[in-house]
Short mmCIF file of C-alpha atoms in Angstrom, two decimals:
data_model
loop_
_atom_site.label_atom_id
_atom_site.label_comp_id
_atom_site.label_asym_id
_atom_site.label_seq_id
_atom_site.Cartn_x
_atom_site.Cartn_y
_atom_site.Cartn_z
CA MET A 7 99.78 -21.94 7.98
CA THR A 8 100.99 -20.60 11.34
CA ASN A 9 103.48 -22.76 13.19
CA THR A 10 102.01 -22.51 16.69
CA THR A 11 104.69 -24.81 18.11
CA THR A 12 107.55 -22.36 17.51
CA PRO A 13 109.11 -21.12 20.77
CA TYR A 14 109.78 -17.72 19.19
CA ALA A 15 107.38 -14.82 19.10
CA ILE A 16 109.45 -13.09 16.43
CA GLU A 17 112.45 -14.06 14.33
CA LEU A 18 114.56 -11.88 12.06
CA ARG A 19 116.56 -13.57 9.34
CA ASP A 20 119.33 -11.69 7.51
CA ILE A 21 117.68 -8.28 7.68
CA SER A 22 119.61 -5.57 5.82
CA LYS A 23 118.81 -1.92 5.19
CA ARG A 24 120.84 0.78 3.47
CA PHE A 25 120.24 4.54 3.26
CA GLY A 26 122.45 5.74 0.42
CA ALA A 27 126.05 5.16 1.47
CA VAL A 28 125.06 4.28 5.05
CA GLN A 29 124.54 0.58 5.85
CA ALA A 30 122.14 0.93 8.77
CA ASN A 31 121.49 -2.81 9.24
CA LYS A 32 123.55 -5.68 7.87
CA ASP A 33 122.41 -9.33 7.90
CA ILE A 34 120.64 -9.03 11.26
CA CYS A 35 119.46 -12.30 12.81
CA LEU A 36 117.46 -12.37 16.01
CA GLN A 37 115.24 -14.88 17.85
CA VAL A 38 112.99 -13.63 20.64
CA PRO A 39 111.34 -16.33 22.78
CA LYS A 40 107.64 -15.95 23.52
CA GLY A 41 106.62 -14.35 26.79
CA THR A 42 110.04 -12.87 27.55
CA ILE A 43 111.54 -9.42 27.96
CA HIS A 44 114.36 -9.12 25.41
CA GLY A 45 116.80 -6.23 25.56
CA ILE A 46 118.38 -4.63 22.48
CA ILE A 47 121.38 -2.44 23.26
CA GLY A 48 124.01 -0.59 21.26
CA GLU A 49 125.64 2.78 20.83
CA ASN A 50 123.85 5.71 19.20
CA GLY A 51 123.80 5.02 15.48
CA ALA A 52 124.25 1.26 15.95
CA GLY A 53 121.06 0.59 13.97
CA LYS A 54 118.63 -0.25 16.78
CA SER A 55 115.97 2.27 15.84
CA THR A 56 116.20 1.34 12.15
CA LEU A 57 115.72 -2.32 13.02
CA MET A 58 112.70 -1.58 15.21
CA SER A 59 111.28 0.64 12.46
CA ILE A 60 111.54 -2.29 10.04
CA ILE A 61 109.72 -4.57 12.48
CA TYR A 62 106.98 -1.96 12.94
CA GLY A 63 106.65 -1.17 9.23
CA PHE A 64 108.08 2.35 9.05
CA TYR A 65 110.78 1.00 6.73
CA GLU A 66 110.95 -2.03 4.47
CA ALA A 67 114.08 -4.15 4.64
CA ASP A 68 116.21 -4.37 1.50
CA SER A 69 116.65 -8.09 2.10
CA GLY A 70 115.83 -10.79 4.64
CA HIS A 71 112.49 -11.62 6.22
CA ILE A 72 110.53 -11.52 9.47
CA GLU A 73 108.64 -14.40 11.07
CA VAL A 74 105.92 -13.93 13.68
CA ASP A 75 104.88 -17.11 15.52
CA GLY A 76 106.73 -19.12 12.89
CA GLU A 77 104.97 -17.54 9.90
CA ILE A 78 106.72 -15.25 7.42
CA VAL A 79 105.03 -11.85 7.43
CA ASN A 80 105.37 -9.01 4.93
CA ILE A 81 105.28 -5.79 6.95
CA ARG A 82 105.12 -2.78 4.63
CA ASN A 83 103.50 -0.31 7.02
CA SER A 84 102.46 0.05 10.65
CA GLN A 85 98.92 -1.19 9.92
CA GLU A 86 100.34 -4.50 8.76
CA ALA A 87 102.56 -4.64 11.86
CA ILE A 88 99.52 -4.09 14.08
CA LYS A 89 97.64 -6.78 12.17
CA ALA A 90 100.56 -9.15 12.86
CA GLY A 91 100.24 -8.42 16.59
CA ILE A 92 103.12 -5.96 16.91
CA GLY A 93 102.80 -2.71 18.88
CA MET A 94 105.32 0.04 19.54
CA VAL A 95 105.71 2.68 22.23
CA HIS A 96 107.96 5.42 20.86
CA GLN A 97 110.50 7.41 22.84
CA HIS A 98 108.55 10.58 22.00
CA PHE A 99 104.89 9.78 22.55
CA MET A 100 102.42 9.86 19.65
CA LEU A 101 99.46 11.33 21.52
CA VAL A 102 96.98 14.14 20.84
CA GLU A 103 97.43 16.21 23.97
CA ASN A 104 93.95 17.77 24.11
CA PHE A 105 92.20 14.42 23.62
CA THR A 106 91.19 12.18 26.50
CA VAL A 107 92.87 8.85 27.16
CA LEU A 108 89.88 7.06 25.65
CA GLU A 109 89.88 9.24 22.52
CA ASN A 110 93.62 8.70 22.01
CA VAL A 111 93.34 4.94 22.36
CA ILE A 112 90.52 4.53 19.85
CA LEU A 113 91.88 7.11 17.37
CA GLY A 114 92.07 5.25 14.07
CA ALA A 115 90.17 2.29 15.51
CA GLU A 116 86.84 3.90 16.37
CA GLY A 117 84.80 0.76 15.72
CA GLY A 118 82.65 1.69 12.72
CA ALA A 119 80.19 4.37 11.73
CA VAL A 120 78.25 4.32 15.03
CA LEU A 121 80.78 6.15 17.15
CA ARG A 122 78.78 5.94 20.39
CA LYS A 123 78.78 2.12 20.31
CA GLY A 124 82.50 2.10 19.50
CA ILE A 125 83.24 4.36 22.48
CA HIS A 126 81.13 2.21 24.80
CA ASP A 127 82.84 -0.99 23.68
CA ALA A 128 86.27 0.66 23.92
CA ARG A 129 85.59 1.86 27.47
CA THR A 130 84.66 -1.66 28.51
CA GLU A 131 87.74 -3.17 26.88
CA LEU A 132 90.10 -0.51 28.26
CA THR A 133 88.77 -1.06 31.77
CA ARG A 134 89.49 -4.78 31.38
CA LEU A 135 92.99 -4.21 29.97
CA ALA A 136 93.91 -1.65 32.62
CA LYS A 137 92.91 -4.05 35.37
CA GLU A 138 94.55 -7.11 33.79
CA TYR A 139 97.90 -5.41 33.18
CA SER A 140 98.01 -3.06 36.21
CA LEU A 141 97.73 0.01 33.99
CA ASP A 142 95.59 2.00 36.40
CA ILE A 143 94.43 5.14 34.64
CA ASP A 144 91.30 7.29 34.30
CA VAL A 145 90.27 6.94 30.65
CA ASP A 146 88.40 10.27 30.77
CA MET A 147 91.46 12.32 31.74
CA VAL A 148 92.83 14.73 29.13
CA VAL A 149 96.33 13.61 28.11
CA GLU A 150 97.98 17.01 28.57
CA ASP A 151 96.93 16.91 32.24
CA LEU A 152 98.71 13.60 32.83
CA PRO A 153 102.29 13.25 34.09
CA VAL A 154 104.65 11.66 31.61
CA GLY A 155 104.57 8.26 33.32
CA LEU A 156 100.81 8.02 32.85
CA GLN A 157 101.10 9.21 29.24
CA GLN A 158 103.38 6.26 28.63
CA ARG A 159 100.72 3.92 30.03
CA VAL A 160 98.30 5.39 27.49
CA GLU A 161 100.71 4.39 24.72
CA ILE A 162 100.93 0.85 26.11
CA LEU A 163 97.15 0.67 26.35
CA LYS A 164 96.87 1.79 22.72
CA ALA A 165 99.08 -1.10 21.63
CA LEU A 166 97.26 -3.68 23.76
CA TYR A 167 93.87 -2.42 22.61
CA ARG A 168 94.94 -3.15 19.05
CA GLY A 169 95.84 -6.70 19.99
CA ALA A 170 99.61 -6.46 20.40
CA ARG A 171 101.27 -9.70 21.48
CA ILE A 172 104.72 -8.28 20.77
CA LEU A 173 105.43 -4.87 22.30
CA ILE A 174 108.44 -2.72 21.33
CA LEU A 175 109.50 0.00 23.79
CA ASP A 176 112.09 2.50 22.54
CA GLU A 177 114.06 4.13 25.39
CA PRO A 178 110.99 3.91 27.65
CA THR A 179 112.58 5.41 30.77
CA GLY A 180 114.31 8.34 29.07
CA VAL A 181 111.62 10.76 30.26
CA LEU A 182 110.62 9.00 33.50
CA THR A 183 111.53 9.63 37.11
CA PRO A 184 113.05 6.70 39.04
CA GLN A 185 109.68 6.02 40.67
CA GLU A 186 107.87 6.06 37.31
CA ALA A 187 110.53 3.77 35.83
CA ASP A 188 110.06 1.28 38.67
CA HIS A 189 106.32 1.23 38.03
CA LEU A 190 106.87 0.76 34.30
CA PHE A 191 108.94 -2.37 34.92
CA ARG A 192 106.25 -3.75 37.22
CA ILE A 193 103.88 -3.28 34.28
CA LEU A 194 106.28 -5.06 31.94
CA TYR A 195 106.53 -8.01 34.33
CA SER A 196 102.73 -8.16 34.38
CA LEU A 197 102.66 -8.12 30.56
CA LYS A 198 105.21 -10.92 30.48
CA GLU A 199 103.15 -13.02 32.91
CA GLN A 200 100.18 -12.62 30.57
CA GLY A 201 102.22 -13.95 27.63
CA VAL A 202 103.13 -10.66 25.96
CA THR A 203 106.65 -10.52 24.47
CA VAL A 204 108.54 -7.30 25.12
CA LEU A 205 111.41 -5.86 23.06
CA LEU A 206 113.17 -3.27 25.24
CA ILE A 207 115.48 -0.75 23.57
CA THR A 208 117.54 1.14 26.14
CA HIS A 209 121.00 2.54 26.87
CA LYS A 210 120.70 1.85 30.59
CA LEU A 211 122.61 -1.31 31.39
CA ARG A 212 121.31 -1.44 34.95
CA GLU A 213 117.76 -1.64 33.60
CA ILE A 214 118.75 -4.34 31.11
CA LEU A 215 120.34 -6.44 33.84
CA ALA A 216 117.43 -5.95 36.22
CA SER A 217 114.50 -6.53 33.88
CA THR A 218 115.34 -8.68 30.84
CA ASP A 219 115.61 -12.41 30.23
CA ASN A 220 117.93 -12.09 27.23
CA VAL A 221 119.91 -9.28 25.65
CA SER A 222 121.27 -8.74 22.14
CA VAL A 223 124.03 -6.26 21.30
CA MET A 224 124.31 -4.20 18.10
CA ARG A 225 127.37 -2.35 16.89
CA GLN A 226 127.78 -0.39 13.64
CA GLY A 227 124.68 -1.90 12.06
CA GLU A 228 125.45 -5.51 12.92
CA MET A 229 124.28 -7.88 15.64
CA VAL A 230 127.48 -8.77 17.48
CA ALA A 231 126.33 -10.78 20.49
CA HIS A 232 123.43 -12.51 22.24
CA ARG A 233 123.50 -13.25 25.97
CA GLU A 234 121.28 -14.69 28.64
CA THR A 235 121.00 -11.75 30.99
CA ALA A 236 121.77 -13.85 34.05
CA GLN A 237 125.06 -14.94 32.46
CA THR A 238 126.48 -11.47 31.70
CA ASN A 239 127.33 -8.25 33.51
CA LYS A 240 127.54 -4.50 32.96
CA GLU A 241 131.25 -4.53 32.10
CA GLU A 242 130.89 -7.21 29.39
CA LEU A 243 127.87 -5.55 27.82
CA ALA A 244 129.56 -2.14 27.77
CA GLU A 245 132.62 -3.59 26.06
CA LEU A 246 130.46 -5.42 23.50
CA MET A 247 128.56 -2.22 22.72
CA VAL A 248 131.59 0.00 22.26
CA GLY A 249 134.16 -2.52 21.05
CA LYS A 250 136.60 -1.63 23.83
CA LYS A 251 136.70 -1.48 27.61
CA VAL A 252 134.62 1.37 29.03
CA ARG A 253 135.11 3.10 32.36
CA LEU A 254 131.78 2.95 34.18
CA THR A 255 132.66 5.43 36.93
CA VAL A 256 133.32 9.16 36.67
CA ASN A 257 137.00 10.04 37.06
CA LYS A 258 136.70 13.18 39.16
CA GLY A 259 138.94 14.70 41.80
CA ASP A 260 137.90 17.08 44.55
CA ALA A 261 136.55 20.47 43.55
CA THR A 262 138.39 23.70 44.34
CA PRO A 263 135.56 26.26 44.31
CA GLY A 264 136.45 29.89 43.74
CA ASP A 265 134.43 33.07 43.42
CA THR A 266 130.66 33.07 43.10
CA LEU A 267 129.84 33.55 39.41
CA LEU A 268 126.05 33.32 39.64
CA SER A 269 123.67 33.87 42.51
CA ALA A 270 119.91 33.83 42.78
CA LYS A 271 118.03 35.40 45.69
CA ASN A 272 114.39 34.58 46.43
CA VAL A 273 113.58 33.97 42.78
CA SER A 274 109.94 33.15 42.04
CA GLN A 275 108.07 32.66 38.80
CA PHE A 276 104.37 32.52 38.00
CA ASP A 277 103.03 30.78 34.91
CA ALA A 278 100.40 32.19 32.53
CA GLN A 279 97.61 30.90 34.78
CA GLY A 280 99.06 32.62 37.83
CA VAL A 281 100.38 29.43 39.40
CA LYS A 282 103.64 29.89 41.32
CA ARG A 283 106.06 27.43 39.71
CA LEU A 284 109.25 28.67 41.38
CA LYS A 285 109.05 29.57 45.07
CA ASN A 286 111.72 31.82 46.58
CA VAL A 287 114.67 29.88 45.20
CA SER A 288 118.10 31.00 46.36
CA LEU A 289 121.43 29.51 45.32
CA GLU A 290 125.06 30.33 44.71
CA LEU A 291 127.13 28.82 41.90
CA ARG A 292 130.89 29.13 42.20
CA SER A 293 133.70 28.75 39.73
CA GLY A 294 135.30 25.32 39.73
CA GLU A 295 132.26 23.41 40.98
CA ILE A 296 129.31 21.39 39.74
CA LEU A 297 126.06 22.14 41.53
CA GLY A 298 123.52 19.36 41.00
CA ILE A 299 119.77 19.92 41.17
CA ALA A 300 117.87 16.75 42.13
CA GLY A 301 114.13 16.28 42.21
CA VAL A 302 111.25 14.35 40.75
CA SER A 303 110.51 15.70 37.28
CA GLY A 304 108.04 18.59 37.37
CA ASN A 305 109.12 20.12 40.68
CA GLY A 306 110.53 23.36 39.31
CA GLN A 307 113.87 22.28 37.83
CA SER A 308 112.82 23.15 34.27
CA GLU A 309 111.46 26.53 35.35
CA LEU A 310 114.70 27.26 37.22
CA LEU A 311 116.80 26.55 34.11
CA ASN A 312 114.53 28.72 31.97
CA VAL A 313 114.67 31.66 34.38
CA LEU A 314 118.44 31.48 34.90
CA SER A 315 119.09 31.24 31.15
CA GLY A 316 116.81 34.18 30.30
CA ILE A 317 114.20 32.14 28.41
CA THR A 318 111.54 33.02 31.00
CA GLU A 319 111.37 36.24 32.98
CA MET A 320 111.25 35.91 36.75
CA SER A 321 108.31 37.35 38.67
CA GLU A 322 110.11 38.10 41.94
CA GLY A 323 113.65 38.12 43.31
CA GLU A 324 116.91 38.82 41.53
CA ILE A 325 119.87 37.16 39.83
CA HIS A 326 123.45 38.45 39.94
CA PHE A 327 125.62 37.41 37.01
CA ALA A 328 128.61 38.92 35.17
CA GLY A 329 128.33 42.20 37.10
CA ALA A 330 124.64 42.64 36.27
CA THR A 331 121.61 42.56 38.54
CA ILE A 332 118.69 40.94 36.77
CA ASN A 333 115.10 41.17 38.02
CA ALA A 334 111.55 41.65 36.80
CA ASN A 335 112.19 45.35 36.15
CA SER A 336 115.56 44.77 34.49
CA PRO A 337 115.38 41.45 32.65
CA LYS A 338 117.89 39.84 30.31
CA ASN A 339 116.82 37.57 27.47
CA ALA A 340 118.54 34.35 26.45
CA SER A 341 120.62 36.07 23.76
CA GLN A 342 121.91 38.64 26.24
CA MET A 343 122.76 35.96 28.79
CA ARG A 344 124.63 34.08 26.07
CA ASP A 345 126.63 37.23 25.26
CA MET A 346 127.52 37.43 28.97
CA LYS A 347 129.18 33.98 28.69
CA MET A 348 126.36 31.75 29.90
CA ALA A 349 125.63 28.59 27.90
CA HIS A 350 122.54 26.44 28.20
CA VAL A 351 121.91 22.83 27.20
CA PRO A 352 118.10 22.53 27.40
CA GLU A 353 116.36 19.48 28.80
CA ASP A 354 114.32 18.91 25.64
CA ARG A 355 116.65 18.96 22.64
CA HIS A 356 113.77 18.79 20.13
CA LYS A 357 111.67 21.63 21.49
CA MET A 358 114.44 23.98 22.57
CA GLY A 359 117.83 22.79 21.34
CA LEU A 360 117.46 22.09 17.64
CA VAL A 361 115.60 22.90 14.46
CA THR A 362 115.31 19.39 13.11
CA GLY A 363 114.84 20.57 9.54
CA PHE A 364 118.26 22.26 9.60
CA GLU A 365 121.42 20.56 8.45
CA ALA A 366 123.86 19.62 11.21
CA TYR A 367 126.28 22.48 10.49
CA GLU A 368 123.40 24.95 10.87
CA ALA A 369 122.20 23.37 14.12
CA ALA A 370 125.77 23.52 15.41
CA VAL A 371 125.74 27.35 15.43
CA LEU A 372 122.18 28.02 16.61
CA GLY A 373 122.17 30.88 19.09
CA TYR A 374 125.67 31.91 18.04
CA HIS A 375 124.91 32.46 14.36
CA ASN A 376 125.23 36.26 14.62
CA SER A 377 128.86 35.96 15.65
CA ASP A 378 131.43 37.71 13.44
CA VAL A 379 133.15 34.32 13.08
CA TYR A 380 130.26 33.10 10.93
CA ASN A 381 129.32 36.31 9.12
CA GLY A 382 130.73 38.44 6.35
CA LYS A 383 129.47 41.81 5.19
CA VAL A 384 126.70 40.22 3.13
CA PHE A 385 126.75 36.43 3.41
CA MET A 386 127.42 33.95 6.18
CA HIS A 387 130.71 32.03 6.08
CA ARG A 388 129.23 28.67 5.19
CA LYS A 389 132.59 26.94 4.79
CA VAL A 390 133.69 28.10 8.26
CA MET A 391 130.55 26.61 9.79
CA VAL A 392 130.88 23.33 7.88
CA ASP A 393 134.57 22.91 8.75
CA GLU A 394 133.93 23.72 12.39
CA CYS A 395 131.07 21.22 12.47
CA LYS A 396 133.33 18.52 11.01
CA ASP A 397 135.89 19.12 13.76
CA ARG A 398 133.27 18.96 16.50
CA MET A 399 131.74 15.81 15.05
CA ALA A 400 135.16 14.16 15.19
CA ALA A 401 135.84 15.36 18.73
CA TRP A 402 132.42 14.29 20.03
CA ASP A 403 132.09 11.13 17.90
CA VAL A 404 128.87 12.23 16.18
CA ARG A 405 127.64 9.50 13.83
CA PRO A 406 127.41 9.73 10.90
CA PRO A 407 130.00 12.55 10.72
CA ASN A 408 128.11 14.38 7.98
CA PRO A 409 127.63 18.16 8.50
CA HIS A 410 125.06 18.25 5.68
CA LEU A 411 122.73 15.59 7.09
CA LYS A 412 119.40 16.91 8.35
CA THR A 413 119.41 17.04 12.14
CA ALA A 414 116.18 15.01 12.20
CA ASN A 415 118.03 12.09 10.61
CA PHE A 416 120.49 11.64 13.50
CA SER A 417 119.66 9.33 16.39
CA GLY A 418 118.57 11.01 19.63
CA GLY A 419 121.95 10.50 21.25
CA ASN A 420 123.82 12.02 18.32
CA GLN A 421 121.44 14.98 18.32
CA GLN A 422 122.32 15.44 21.99
CA LYS A 423 126.03 15.40 21.18
CA ILE A 424 125.50 18.17 18.60
CA VAL A 425 123.72 20.36 21.19
CA ILE A 426 126.22 19.78 24.00
CA ALA A 427 129.22 20.29 21.72
CA ARG A 428 127.74 23.56 20.46
CA GLU A 429 127.41 24.96 23.99
CA VAL A 430 130.58 23.57 25.55
CA GLU A 431 132.81 24.64 22.64
CA GLN A 432 131.79 28.28 23.22
CA ASN A 433 133.91 28.19 26.41
CA PRO A 434 131.25 29.70 28.71
CA ASP A 435 131.91 30.91 32.25
CA VAL A 436 128.65 29.32 33.42
CA LEU A 437 127.07 26.24 31.88
CA LEU A 438 123.46 25.33 32.64
CA ILE A 439 122.89 21.76 31.56
CA GLY A 440 119.62 19.84 31.70
CA GLN A 441 119.47 16.03 31.33
CA PRO A 442 122.92 15.87 29.64
CA THR A 443 122.85 12.15 28.85
CA ARG A 444 119.16 11.55 28.13
CA GLY A 445 118.98 9.00 25.32
CA VAL A 446 122.79 8.77 25.05
CA ASP A 447 124.75 5.52 24.89
CA ILE A 448 127.31 4.44 27.44
CA GLY A 449 130.37 5.34 25.38
CA ALA A 450 129.07 8.85 24.73
CA ILE A 451 128.06 9.24 28.38
CA GLU A 452 131.69 8.69 29.37
CA ASN A 453 132.80 11.41 26.93
CA ILE A 454 130.11 13.89 28.06
CA HIS A 455 130.92 13.35 31.73
CA GLU A 456 134.63 13.85 31.04
CA GLN A 457 133.89 17.13 29.25
CA ILE A 458 131.73 18.40 32.12
CA VAL A 459 134.39 17.58 34.71
CA SER A 460 137.08 19.11 32.48
CA LEU A 461 135.10 22.37 32.30
CA ARG A 462 134.83 22.40 36.09
CA ASP A 463 138.56 21.84 36.43
CA THR A 464 139.30 24.85 34.21
CA GLY A 465 137.34 27.07 36.61
CA LYS A 466 133.92 27.06 34.99
CA ALA A 467 130.71 26.96 37.04
CA ILE A 468 128.22 24.25 36.12
CA LEU A 469 124.62 23.82 37.19
CA LEU A 470 123.41 20.31 36.42
CA VAL A 471 119.80 19.12 36.32
CA SER A 472 119.23 15.40 35.88
CA VAL A 473 116.58 12.85 36.82
CA GLU A 474 119.36 10.22 36.92
CA LEU A 475 120.36 10.06 40.59
CA ASP A 476 123.51 8.11 39.71
CA GLU A 477 124.53 10.98 37.44
CA ILE A 478 123.75 13.65 40.02
CA MET A 479 125.75 11.83 42.70
CA ALA A 480 128.68 11.01 40.39
CA LEU A 481 129.15 14.49 38.90
CA SER A 482 128.03 16.95 41.56
CA ASP A 483 130.14 18.58 44.23
CA ARG A 484 127.08 19.98 46.00
CA ILE A 485 123.45 18.94 45.57
CA LEU A 486 120.28 20.99 46.01
CA VAL A 487 116.96 19.13 46.15
CA MET A 488 113.77 20.68 44.81
CA PHE A 489 110.19 19.84 45.74
CA ASP A 490 107.07 21.67 44.56
CA GLY A 491 109.07 24.56 43.12
CA ALA A 492 111.19 25.19 46.19
CA VAL A 493 114.63 24.17 47.41
CA VAL A 494 114.02 21.83 50.34
CA GLY A 495 117.54 20.69 51.11
CA GLU A 496 121.24 20.91 50.37
CA LEU A 497 124.02 18.42 50.99
CA ASP A 498 127.57 17.68 50.02
CA ALA A 499 127.70 15.09 47.26
CA LYS A 500 129.97 12.92 49.42
CA ASP A 501 127.10 12.55 51.91
CA ALA A 502 124.47 11.68 49.29
CA ASN A 503 122.93 8.31 48.58
CA GLU A 504 119.75 7.23 46.81
CA ARG A 505 117.84 6.72 50.05
CA VAL A 506 118.61 10.17 51.42
CA LEU A 507 117.97 11.90 48.10
CA GLY A 508 114.77 9.92 47.56
CA LEU A 509 113.40 11.03 50.93
CA MET A 510 114.39 14.64 50.28
CA MET A 511 112.82 14.53 46.82
CA ALA A 512 109.55 13.43 48.45
CA ASN A 513 109.97 16.18 51.10
CA ALA A 514 109.99 13.43 53.74
CA TYR A 515 113.52 13.80 55.11
CA SER A 516 112.99 14.50 58.82
CA ASP A 517 115.53 15.20 61.55
CA ASP A 518 115.08 11.59 62.69
CA GLU A 519 115.89 10.36 59.19
CA GLN A 520 118.95 12.59 59.10
CA GLY A 521 120.24 11.19 62.37
CA GLU A 522 119.51 7.62 61.29
CA SER A 523 121.35 8.18 57.98
CA ALA A 524 124.37 9.60 59.76
#
């Protein structure tokens, strides 16, 4: 019989899970009060995702048990988790892109053999849920036409439609702009007011401190601390996560820019439908500097990275790099740009940075696998690749440090470390880097930032794209702002703040605003 008097929506008692030699979770205990937002934080590989996967039924615990509303539940799959009132919004959305919002929400829960009645009932219920939880969305829109923030709302609606009273969100702001993230947290507050319990998995301590009631810290598979959010701070949480004091600011001196290593002049690019995605973009990137590109996601930053790196051919304009003039009549592909000492960390590690079915040592040489270092007359030098991968894993603190583990089996942050290490260790003259710390924990962020600054200080030129304004302001020496495919402003990083950048990103930074800011 359910104990309706329990103050906890969900309790974990001595949950353990092992994968071979790896102890992913060890004797985890957790109590989450009803109607609260509870943060779960920890470094990459700390066991957070494994624990959430046990709660949602992707894995079964080796020992321990779960209680929901005071009743022990046996969750062997996601259907049983849903039946227990648990929903999950994954970091990488589980949506059918060419289905409508309505079709995605009812997929797997169509309401019986009479589909028309099920659709009608679902439309009525979704309209009610969207209004009640401030999830404003057109249920007839096709998902692929929605910005990522609205796609996330679809995932939340899916969970609520299936009766979720406990909602797990895994790195929910990793793909959101600051504005979208703000709206998400307004939605979470609304869910909380309606009695929904939220488990928030994130690396972003500022979000934890701003949005949660309680926070629990995991380290190396164990739960090491619980805190009331109001009684802790960023410094304490960072130290609990990493096990040592962490510097929360970027240690960076003034830049000493040298020669221009890369320049773009009036570069434009049309997509397959003839839409102009890049509009007459011009920039200069000099040795010994970090040029940051700020902008709301979807305003041409991705297209700029793809054109500069040779992934996409430009339609108009020209690029000057390594003594070559590159244009629509004389293009260079990504392999050729790489041979010319340009490295590229793509924004989406899964789509463009990794083959997740490869072992780590194979992923660690992607793009450079034709090098003589890795090849003999007949066979590739497998031992060379494995040994090199081991060294990089140690230097970049990749966990677990196993070169033979499938790339898919690493956490998102550790996958990111593999990609960044691969590109940085090639000692490029120019590094294009998109979203360098997306899904990466605070200890690894410190290491990645140090590496980027170190490259700059050795005379490399770095172009940085990030939706994290704190990151753009902390790392950049100069900042360009993009809006609707065009560069709409430039400023010295020393003059930047969130207000100024926010106005520029919305193309609303007038002369009056500039004077007022000054």
